[in-house]
Coordinates of C-alpha atoms and ligand atoms in Angstrom, one line a residue:
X382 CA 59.8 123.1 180.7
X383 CA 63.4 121.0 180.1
X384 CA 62.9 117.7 178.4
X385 CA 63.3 114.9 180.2
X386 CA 63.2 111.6 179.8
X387 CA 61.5 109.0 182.2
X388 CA 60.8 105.2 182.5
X389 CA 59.5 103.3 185.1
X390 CA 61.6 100.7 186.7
X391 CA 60.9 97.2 188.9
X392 CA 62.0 97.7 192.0
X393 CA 62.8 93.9 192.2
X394 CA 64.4 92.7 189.1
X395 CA 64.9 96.6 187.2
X396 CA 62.7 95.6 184.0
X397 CA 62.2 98.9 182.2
X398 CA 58.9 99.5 180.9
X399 CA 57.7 102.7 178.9
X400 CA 54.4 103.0 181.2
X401 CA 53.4 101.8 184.7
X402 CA 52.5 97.8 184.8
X403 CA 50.9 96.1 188.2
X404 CA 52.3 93.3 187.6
X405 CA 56.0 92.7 186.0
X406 CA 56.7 90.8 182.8
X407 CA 59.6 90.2 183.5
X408 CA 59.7 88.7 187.5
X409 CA 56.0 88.2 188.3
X410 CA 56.0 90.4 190.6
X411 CA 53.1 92.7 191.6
X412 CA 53.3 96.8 192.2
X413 CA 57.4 96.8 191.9
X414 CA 56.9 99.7 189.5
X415 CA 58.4 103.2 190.2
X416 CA 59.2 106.2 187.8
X417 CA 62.1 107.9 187.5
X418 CA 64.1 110.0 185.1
X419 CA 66.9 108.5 183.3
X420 CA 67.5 111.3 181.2
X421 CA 67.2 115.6 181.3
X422 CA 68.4 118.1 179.1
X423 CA 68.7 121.2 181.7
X424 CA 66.2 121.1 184.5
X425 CA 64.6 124.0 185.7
X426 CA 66.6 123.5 188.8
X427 CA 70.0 123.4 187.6
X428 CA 69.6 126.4 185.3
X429 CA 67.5 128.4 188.6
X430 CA 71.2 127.6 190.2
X431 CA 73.1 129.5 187.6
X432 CA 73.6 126.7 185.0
X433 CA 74.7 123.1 185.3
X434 CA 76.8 123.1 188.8
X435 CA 80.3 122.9 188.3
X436 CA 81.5 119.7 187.7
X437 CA 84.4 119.1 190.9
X438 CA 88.6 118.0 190.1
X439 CA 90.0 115.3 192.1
X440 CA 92.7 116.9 193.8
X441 CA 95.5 115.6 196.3
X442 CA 94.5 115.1 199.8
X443 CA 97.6 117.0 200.9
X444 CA 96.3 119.7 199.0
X445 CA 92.4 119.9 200.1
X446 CA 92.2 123.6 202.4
X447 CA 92.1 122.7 206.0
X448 CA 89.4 125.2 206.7
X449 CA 87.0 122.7 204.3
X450 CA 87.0 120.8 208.1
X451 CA 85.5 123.6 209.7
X452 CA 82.4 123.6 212.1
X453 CA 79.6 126.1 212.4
X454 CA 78.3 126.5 215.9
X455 CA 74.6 126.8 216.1
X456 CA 74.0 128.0 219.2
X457 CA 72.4 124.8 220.3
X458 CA 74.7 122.8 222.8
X459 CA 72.6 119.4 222.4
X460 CA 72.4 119.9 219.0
X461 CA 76.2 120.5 218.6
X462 CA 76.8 117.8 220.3
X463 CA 74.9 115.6 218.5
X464 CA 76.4 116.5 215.1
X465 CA 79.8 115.8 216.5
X466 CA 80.9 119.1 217.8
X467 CA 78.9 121.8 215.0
X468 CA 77.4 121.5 211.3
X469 CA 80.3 120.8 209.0
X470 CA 79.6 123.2 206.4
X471 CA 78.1 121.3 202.9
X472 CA 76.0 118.8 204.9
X473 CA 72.9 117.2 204.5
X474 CA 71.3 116.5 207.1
X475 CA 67.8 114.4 207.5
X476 CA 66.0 114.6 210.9
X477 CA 63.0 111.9 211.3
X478 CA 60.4 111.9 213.8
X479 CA 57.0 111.0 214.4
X480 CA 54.1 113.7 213.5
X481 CA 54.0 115.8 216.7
X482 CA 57.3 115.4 218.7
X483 CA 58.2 118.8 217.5
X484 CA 60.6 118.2 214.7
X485 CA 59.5 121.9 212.8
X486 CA 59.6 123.4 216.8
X487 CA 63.4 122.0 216.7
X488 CA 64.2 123.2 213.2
X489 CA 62.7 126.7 213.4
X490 CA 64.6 127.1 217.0
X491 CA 68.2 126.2 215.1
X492 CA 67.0 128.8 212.8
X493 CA 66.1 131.2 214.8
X494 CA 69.3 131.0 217.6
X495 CA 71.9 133.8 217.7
X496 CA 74.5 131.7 215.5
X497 CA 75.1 135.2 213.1
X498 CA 74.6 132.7 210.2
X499 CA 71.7 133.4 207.4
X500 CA 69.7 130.8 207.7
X501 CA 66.4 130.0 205.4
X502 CA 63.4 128.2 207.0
X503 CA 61.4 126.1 203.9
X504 CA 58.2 124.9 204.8
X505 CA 55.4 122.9 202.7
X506 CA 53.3 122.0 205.7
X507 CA 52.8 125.7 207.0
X508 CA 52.3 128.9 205.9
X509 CA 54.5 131.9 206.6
X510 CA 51.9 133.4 208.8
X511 CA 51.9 130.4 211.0
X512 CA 55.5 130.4 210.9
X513 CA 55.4 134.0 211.9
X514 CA 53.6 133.1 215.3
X515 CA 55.7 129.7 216.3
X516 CA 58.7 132.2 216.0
X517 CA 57.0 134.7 218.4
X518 CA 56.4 131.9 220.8
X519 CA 60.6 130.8 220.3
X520 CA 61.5 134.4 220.4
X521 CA 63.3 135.1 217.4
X522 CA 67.2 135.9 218.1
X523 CA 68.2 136.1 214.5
X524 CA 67.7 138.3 212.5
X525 CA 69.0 137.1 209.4
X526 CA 66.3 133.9 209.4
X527 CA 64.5 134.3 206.4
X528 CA 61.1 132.3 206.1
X529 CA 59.8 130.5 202.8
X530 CA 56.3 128.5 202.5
X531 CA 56.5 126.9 199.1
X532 CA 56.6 123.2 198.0
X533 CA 57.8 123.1 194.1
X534 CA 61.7 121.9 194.6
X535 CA 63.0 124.6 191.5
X536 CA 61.6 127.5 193.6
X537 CA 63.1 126.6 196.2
X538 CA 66.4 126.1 194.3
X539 CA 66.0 129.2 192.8
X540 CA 65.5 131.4 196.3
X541 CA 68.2 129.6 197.8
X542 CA 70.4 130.4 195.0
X543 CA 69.1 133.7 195.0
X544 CA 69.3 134.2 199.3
X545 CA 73.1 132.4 199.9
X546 CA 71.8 131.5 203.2
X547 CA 74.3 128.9 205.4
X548 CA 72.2 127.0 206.5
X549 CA 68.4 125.8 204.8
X550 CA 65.9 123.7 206.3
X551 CA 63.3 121.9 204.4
X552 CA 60.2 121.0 206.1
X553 CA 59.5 118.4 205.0
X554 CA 61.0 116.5 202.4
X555 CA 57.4 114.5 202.4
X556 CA 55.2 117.6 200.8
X557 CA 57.7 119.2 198.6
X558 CA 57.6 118.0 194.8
X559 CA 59.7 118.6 191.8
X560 CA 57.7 119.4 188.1
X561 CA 60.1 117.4 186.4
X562 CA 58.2 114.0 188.1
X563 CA 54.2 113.5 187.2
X564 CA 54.0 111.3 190.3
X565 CA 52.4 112.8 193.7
X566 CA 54.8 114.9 196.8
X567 CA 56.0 112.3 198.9
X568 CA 56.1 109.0 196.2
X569 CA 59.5 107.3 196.4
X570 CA 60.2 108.9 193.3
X571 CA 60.0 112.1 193.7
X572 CA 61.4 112.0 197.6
X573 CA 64.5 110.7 195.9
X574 CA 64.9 113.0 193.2
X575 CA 64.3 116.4 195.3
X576 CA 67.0 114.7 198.0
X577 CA 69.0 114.3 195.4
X578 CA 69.2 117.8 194.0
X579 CA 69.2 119.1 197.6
X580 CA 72.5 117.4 197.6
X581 CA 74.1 118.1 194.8
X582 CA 73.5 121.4 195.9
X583 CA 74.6 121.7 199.4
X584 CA 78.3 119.8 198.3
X585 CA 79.1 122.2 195.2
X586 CA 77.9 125.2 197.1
X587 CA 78.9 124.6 200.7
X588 CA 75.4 125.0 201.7
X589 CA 74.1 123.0 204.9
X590 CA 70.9 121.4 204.5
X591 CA 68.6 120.1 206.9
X592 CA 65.7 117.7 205.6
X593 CA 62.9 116.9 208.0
X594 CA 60.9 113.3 207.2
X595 CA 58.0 112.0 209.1
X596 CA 58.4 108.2 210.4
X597 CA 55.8 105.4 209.6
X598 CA 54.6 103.6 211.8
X599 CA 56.8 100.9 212.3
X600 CA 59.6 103.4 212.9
X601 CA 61.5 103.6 209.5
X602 CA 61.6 107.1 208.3
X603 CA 58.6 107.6 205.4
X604 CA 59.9 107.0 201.7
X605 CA 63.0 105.2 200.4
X606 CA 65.5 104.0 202.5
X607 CA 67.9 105.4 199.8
X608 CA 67.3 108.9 201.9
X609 CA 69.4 107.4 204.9
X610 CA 71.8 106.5 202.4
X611 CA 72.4 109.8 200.7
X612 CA 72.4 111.8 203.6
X613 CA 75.5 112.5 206.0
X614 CA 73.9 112.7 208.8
X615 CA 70.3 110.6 210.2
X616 CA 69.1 111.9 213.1
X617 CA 65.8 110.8 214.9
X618 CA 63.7 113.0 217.6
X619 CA 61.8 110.3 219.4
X620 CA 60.0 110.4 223.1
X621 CA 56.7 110.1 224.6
X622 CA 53.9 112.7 222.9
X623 CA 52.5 112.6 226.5
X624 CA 56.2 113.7 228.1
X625 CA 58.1 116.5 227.9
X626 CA 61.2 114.8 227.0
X627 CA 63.0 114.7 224.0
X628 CA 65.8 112.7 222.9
X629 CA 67.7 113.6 219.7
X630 CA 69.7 110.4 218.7
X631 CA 72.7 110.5 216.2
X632 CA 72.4 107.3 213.6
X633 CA 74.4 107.7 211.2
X634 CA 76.9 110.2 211.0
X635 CA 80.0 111.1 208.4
X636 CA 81.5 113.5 210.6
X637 CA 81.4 111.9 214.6
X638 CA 80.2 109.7 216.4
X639 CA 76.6 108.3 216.0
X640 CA 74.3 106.9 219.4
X641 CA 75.6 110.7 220.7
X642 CA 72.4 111.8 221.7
X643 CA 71.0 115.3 222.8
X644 CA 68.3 115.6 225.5
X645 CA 65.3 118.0 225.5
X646 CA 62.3 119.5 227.7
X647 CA 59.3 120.5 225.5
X648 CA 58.5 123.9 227.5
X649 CA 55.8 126.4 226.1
X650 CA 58.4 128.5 224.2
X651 CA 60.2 125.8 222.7
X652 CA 63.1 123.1 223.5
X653 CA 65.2 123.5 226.3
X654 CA 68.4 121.3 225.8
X655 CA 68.2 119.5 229.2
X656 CA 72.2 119.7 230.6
X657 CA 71.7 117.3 233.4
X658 CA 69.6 113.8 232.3
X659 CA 70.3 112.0 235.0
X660 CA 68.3 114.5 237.7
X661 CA 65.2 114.2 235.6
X662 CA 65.4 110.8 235.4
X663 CA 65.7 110.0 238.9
X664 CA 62.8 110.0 241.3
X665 CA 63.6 111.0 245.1
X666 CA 61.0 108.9 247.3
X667 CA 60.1 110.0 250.5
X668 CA 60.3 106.3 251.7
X669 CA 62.0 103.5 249.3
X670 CA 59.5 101.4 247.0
X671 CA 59.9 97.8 246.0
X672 CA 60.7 97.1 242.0
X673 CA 62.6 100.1 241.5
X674 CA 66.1 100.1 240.2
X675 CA 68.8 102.7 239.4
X676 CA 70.8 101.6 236.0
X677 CA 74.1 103.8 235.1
X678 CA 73.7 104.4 231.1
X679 CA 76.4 105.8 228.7
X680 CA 74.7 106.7 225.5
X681 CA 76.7 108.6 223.1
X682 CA 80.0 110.1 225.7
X683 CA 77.8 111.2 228.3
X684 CA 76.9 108.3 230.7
X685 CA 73.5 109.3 233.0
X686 CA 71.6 107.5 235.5
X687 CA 68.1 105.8 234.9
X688 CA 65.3 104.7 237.2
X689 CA 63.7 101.2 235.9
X690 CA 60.9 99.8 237.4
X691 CA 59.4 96.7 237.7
X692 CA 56.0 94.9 238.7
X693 CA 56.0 91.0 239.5
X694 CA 52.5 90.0 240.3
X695 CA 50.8 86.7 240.2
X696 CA 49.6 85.5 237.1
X697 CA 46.1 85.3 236.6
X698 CA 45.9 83.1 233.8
X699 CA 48.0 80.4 232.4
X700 CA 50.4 82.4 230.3
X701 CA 51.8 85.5 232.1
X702 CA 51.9 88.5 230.5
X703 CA 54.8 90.5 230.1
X704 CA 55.1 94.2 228.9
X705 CA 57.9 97.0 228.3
X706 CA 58.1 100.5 227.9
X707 CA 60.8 101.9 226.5
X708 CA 62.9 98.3 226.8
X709 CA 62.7 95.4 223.8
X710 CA 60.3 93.0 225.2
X711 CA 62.2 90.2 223.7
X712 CA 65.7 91.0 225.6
X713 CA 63.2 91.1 228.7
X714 CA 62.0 87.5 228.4
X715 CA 65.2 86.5 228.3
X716 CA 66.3 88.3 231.3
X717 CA 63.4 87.0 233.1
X718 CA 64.1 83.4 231.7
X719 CA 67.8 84.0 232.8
X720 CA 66.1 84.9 236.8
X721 CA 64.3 82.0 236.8
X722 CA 67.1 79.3 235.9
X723 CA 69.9 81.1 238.0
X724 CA 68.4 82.6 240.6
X725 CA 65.8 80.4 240.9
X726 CA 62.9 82.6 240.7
X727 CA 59.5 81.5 239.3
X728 CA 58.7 83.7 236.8
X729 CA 56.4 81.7 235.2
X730 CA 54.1 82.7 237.8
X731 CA 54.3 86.0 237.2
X732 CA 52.9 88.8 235.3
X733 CA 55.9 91.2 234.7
X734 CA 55.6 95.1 233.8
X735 CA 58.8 97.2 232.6
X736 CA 59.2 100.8 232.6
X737 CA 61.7 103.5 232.0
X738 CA 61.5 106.8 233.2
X739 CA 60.5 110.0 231.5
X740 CA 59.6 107.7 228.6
X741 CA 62.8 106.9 227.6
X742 CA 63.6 103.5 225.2
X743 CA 66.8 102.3 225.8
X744 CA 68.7 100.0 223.9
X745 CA 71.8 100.0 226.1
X746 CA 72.9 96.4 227.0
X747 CA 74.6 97.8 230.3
X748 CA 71.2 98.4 231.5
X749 CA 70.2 94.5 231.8
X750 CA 71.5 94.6 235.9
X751 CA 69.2 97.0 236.4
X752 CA 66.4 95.4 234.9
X753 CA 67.1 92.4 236.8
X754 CA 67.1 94.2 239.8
X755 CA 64.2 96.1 239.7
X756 CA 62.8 92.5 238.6
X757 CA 64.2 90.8 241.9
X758 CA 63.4 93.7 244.0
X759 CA 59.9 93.3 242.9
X760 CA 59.6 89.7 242.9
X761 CA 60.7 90.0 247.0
X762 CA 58.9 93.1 247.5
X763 CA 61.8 94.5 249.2
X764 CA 63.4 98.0 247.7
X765 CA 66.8 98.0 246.6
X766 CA 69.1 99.8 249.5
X767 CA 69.4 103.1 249.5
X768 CA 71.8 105.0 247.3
X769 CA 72.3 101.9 245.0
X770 CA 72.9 101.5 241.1
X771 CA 73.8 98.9 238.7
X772 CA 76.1 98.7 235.4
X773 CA 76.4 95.3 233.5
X774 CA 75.3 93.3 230.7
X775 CA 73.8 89.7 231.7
X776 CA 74.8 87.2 229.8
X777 CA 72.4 83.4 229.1
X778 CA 74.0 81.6 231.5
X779 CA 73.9 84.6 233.9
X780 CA 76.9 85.9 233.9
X781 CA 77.4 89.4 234.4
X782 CA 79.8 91.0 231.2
X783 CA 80.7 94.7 231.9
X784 CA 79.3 97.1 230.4
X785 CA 80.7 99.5 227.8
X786 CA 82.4 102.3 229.3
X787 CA 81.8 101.6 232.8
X788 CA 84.6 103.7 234.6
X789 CA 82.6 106.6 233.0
X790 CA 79.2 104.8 234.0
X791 CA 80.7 104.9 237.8
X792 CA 81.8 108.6 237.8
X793 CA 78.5 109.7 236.9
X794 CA 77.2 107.4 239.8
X795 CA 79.6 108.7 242.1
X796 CA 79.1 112.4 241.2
X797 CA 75.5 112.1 241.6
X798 CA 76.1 110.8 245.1
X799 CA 75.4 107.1 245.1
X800 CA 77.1 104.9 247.5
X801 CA 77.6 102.0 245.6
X802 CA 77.4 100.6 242.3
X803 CA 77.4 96.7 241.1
X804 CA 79.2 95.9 238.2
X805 CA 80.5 92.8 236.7
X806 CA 83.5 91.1 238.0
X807 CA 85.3 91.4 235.2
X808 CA 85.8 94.8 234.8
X809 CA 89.7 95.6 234.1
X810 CA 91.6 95.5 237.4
X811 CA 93.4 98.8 236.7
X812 CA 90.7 100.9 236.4
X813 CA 89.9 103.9 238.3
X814 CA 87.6 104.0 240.8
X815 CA 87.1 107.1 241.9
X816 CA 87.1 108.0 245.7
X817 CA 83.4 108.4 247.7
X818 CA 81.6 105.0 246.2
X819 CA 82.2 101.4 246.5
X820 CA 82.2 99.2 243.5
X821 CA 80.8 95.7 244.1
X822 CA 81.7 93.7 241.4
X823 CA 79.7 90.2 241.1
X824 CA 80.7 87.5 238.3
X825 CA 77.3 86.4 237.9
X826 CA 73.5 87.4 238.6
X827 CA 73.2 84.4 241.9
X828 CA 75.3 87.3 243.6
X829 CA 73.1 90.4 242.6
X830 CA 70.1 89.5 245.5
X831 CA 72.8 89.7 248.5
X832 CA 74.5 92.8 247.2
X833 CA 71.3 94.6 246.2
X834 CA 70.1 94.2 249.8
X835 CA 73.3 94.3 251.9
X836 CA 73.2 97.4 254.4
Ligands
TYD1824 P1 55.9 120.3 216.0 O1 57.2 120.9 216.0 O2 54.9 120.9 215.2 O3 56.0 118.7 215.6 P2 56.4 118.0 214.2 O4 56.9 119.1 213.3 O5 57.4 117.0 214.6 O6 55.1 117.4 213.7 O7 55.5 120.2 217.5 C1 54.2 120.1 217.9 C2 54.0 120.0 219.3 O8 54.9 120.7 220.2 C3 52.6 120.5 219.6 O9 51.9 119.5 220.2 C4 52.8 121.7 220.5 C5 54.1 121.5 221.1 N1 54.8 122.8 221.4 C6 55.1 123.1 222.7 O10 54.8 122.4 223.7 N2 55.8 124.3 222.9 C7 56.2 125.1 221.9 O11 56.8 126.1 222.1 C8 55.9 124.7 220.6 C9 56.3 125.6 219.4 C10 55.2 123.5 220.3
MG1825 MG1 56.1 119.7 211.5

């Protein structure tokens, strides 16, 4: 084995100690101690690679090939879109979720989809005969895929040095480990070292590497936050376990724009990229329903339409409660305080319930109309008139702001057939309204009652 050279470091002041302390000499700090190598002769990995990697020239920007911009379609509309339009050859990629919401079903599928590229499927979690029948199930369309079930980081090196694939996923970055690092798969330490050979790799060779890492539970993908640093690309798979739908949000990206997202259905032989949100977010009553609201959405350049609903009932103790799905419960509260100073509402006698369809969280502030809306229509117990949506951000003093993008917000409105939409009054004169909808715009949320129930 190469010699190397390790120390372990305080994460809070960077005292270097010989062996692990609890507590730090230096700060007084408790369990701030992490290993990590400061110095190697030639690692296993590197030499598995062919050597030490070539060592890259600066050269003139005038003078870097063109075709270094080019994208690699994977066969995957959502995902392509997502990524900005294809994989840009050489990046790393890390793709978060929590356990279950089909990260290694999303993977596998990009994998396995008639791209023509050679793609190599790592995993650590399963073995290649459990691979085997997942790839039945997604029908396997490539037959250049190449499976691997190993978790020691040189092997893996080694293989894909050895394979030349175009793309490699690693499944997950949590259970594969590197020998060079005494500490367990999925410390800090060793999470950042194998991330960080994975990308040395994939720049010098051209190589496109997807990482997979689970989420904790508060949300923030599982070891250092370094990873969303080193990466080029963060994307999250997030939904409801209990739903079939998907969402695949861009949050960081080098190469496009990030809050793109990409929308699935989990069906029985895989992910279906879902080309139409806004139809499986609506709900077509038979008869209309107090406390429901339709809010027009633009994450990412596609706007779609969302149903919100509300539920305004009398408190039955002193404090109401007050709960959202899929919406910050704090931005609700204000909302709801914002109702009950400017519209004159009272709130404080009310329990309130928020929810999003198809389990969807939303972070959009152009969807605050609608959530007063459904609110109002709730609190009146009298539905919202037929074929109407809302686009607007509301402001403390209850003034409706417009929302981001709303000429796109209102063609996606209007092409889904609604007959009129409520946006803020201060939406640029010039802009185009297009023909077949009537925008009502109102300056502030004592207007929204009369326009939400006008005939
Ligand atoms: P999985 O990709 O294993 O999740 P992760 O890697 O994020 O932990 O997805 C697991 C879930 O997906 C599992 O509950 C079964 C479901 N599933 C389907 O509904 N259809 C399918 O075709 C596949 C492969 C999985
Ligand atoms: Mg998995």
């Amino acid at each position: 084995m190469a010699k190397v050279k390790k120390a372990y470091f305080c994460k809070n002041c960077g005292f270097e100690a010989p062996k692990w302390l609890g507590k730090c000499p230096s700060c007084g700090e408790w369990n701030t101690f992490a290993e990590e190598i400061i110095a190697r002769e030639s690692g296993p990995a590197a030499s598995a690679a062919g050597g030490p990697l070539p060592a890259a020239k600066p050269q003139r920007v005038s003078e870097i090939r063109e075709s270094d911009h080019r994208r690699i379609d994977l066969g995957n509309a959502e995902i392509d879109r997502v990524l900005g339009g294809g994989l840009v050859p050489g990046s790393l990629i890390l793709l978060g979720g929590e356990p279950g919401i089909g990260k290694s079903t999303l993977s596998l599928q990009i994998a396995l989809a008639p791209n023509g590229l050679k793609t190599l499927y790592v995993s650590g979690e399963e073995s290649a005969e459990q691979i085997k029948m997942r790839a039945l199930r997604l029908g396997i369309r490539n037959e250049e895929c190449m499976v691997y079930a190993e978790t020691l980081l040189e092997n893996i090196v080694a293989q894909i040095a050895e394979q030349k694939p175009d793309v490699v996923i690693v499944d997950s970055i949590q259970t594969i480990y590197t020998e060079l690092l005494d500490s367990s798969a999925g410390s800090v330490s060793q999470i950042r070292e194998c991330a960080a050979t994975l990308l040395k790799y994939a720049k010098t060779t051209g190589t496109s590497i997807f990482i997979i890492g689970h989420i904790t539970k508060d949300g923030a993908i599982a070891g250092p936050k370094i990873l969303e640093h080193i990466v080029d690309v963060v994307l999250q798979f997030e939904g409801d376990s209990n739903n079939v739908y998907r969402i695949l949000r861009g949050i960081k990206n080098r190469f496009g724009a990030t809050f793109e997202i990409g929308v699935f259905e989990m069906l029985d032989d895989g992910l279906r990229g879902v080309d139409n949100p806004s139809e499986i977010l609506l709900t077509h009553y038979e008869e209309p329903l107090s406390g429901i609201a339709v809010g027009a959405s633009a994450d990412g350049v596609r706007p779609y339409l969302i149903e919100v609903q509300a539920l305004a009932s009398g408190a039955a103790y002193g404090t109401p409660q007050r709960t959202a799905t899929g919406f910050d419960t704090r931005r609700m509260n204000m909302l709801l305080a914002v109702v009950e100073k400017r519209i004159g509402l009272k709130m404080f006698q009310k329990d309130v319930f928020l929810n999003f369809a198809g389990g969807f969280k939303v972070a959009d502030p152009g969807l605050d109309l609608a959530v007063v809306a459904a609110v109002v229509s709730s609190y009146y117990d009298r539905p919202v008139s037929e074929g109407v949506c809302c686009a607007g951000e509301v402001g403390l003093s209850g003034e409706v702001r417009p929302a981001p993008r709303c000429e796109q917000r209102i063609s996606e409105a209007a092409r889904l057939g609604f007959k009129r939409i409520i946006v803020s009054g201060y939406i640029a004169k010039n802009a185009k309204r297009p023909k077949g909808i009537e925008v009502v715009p109102i300056n502030s949320i004592d207007q929204l009652p009369r326009a939400l129930f006008m005939e």
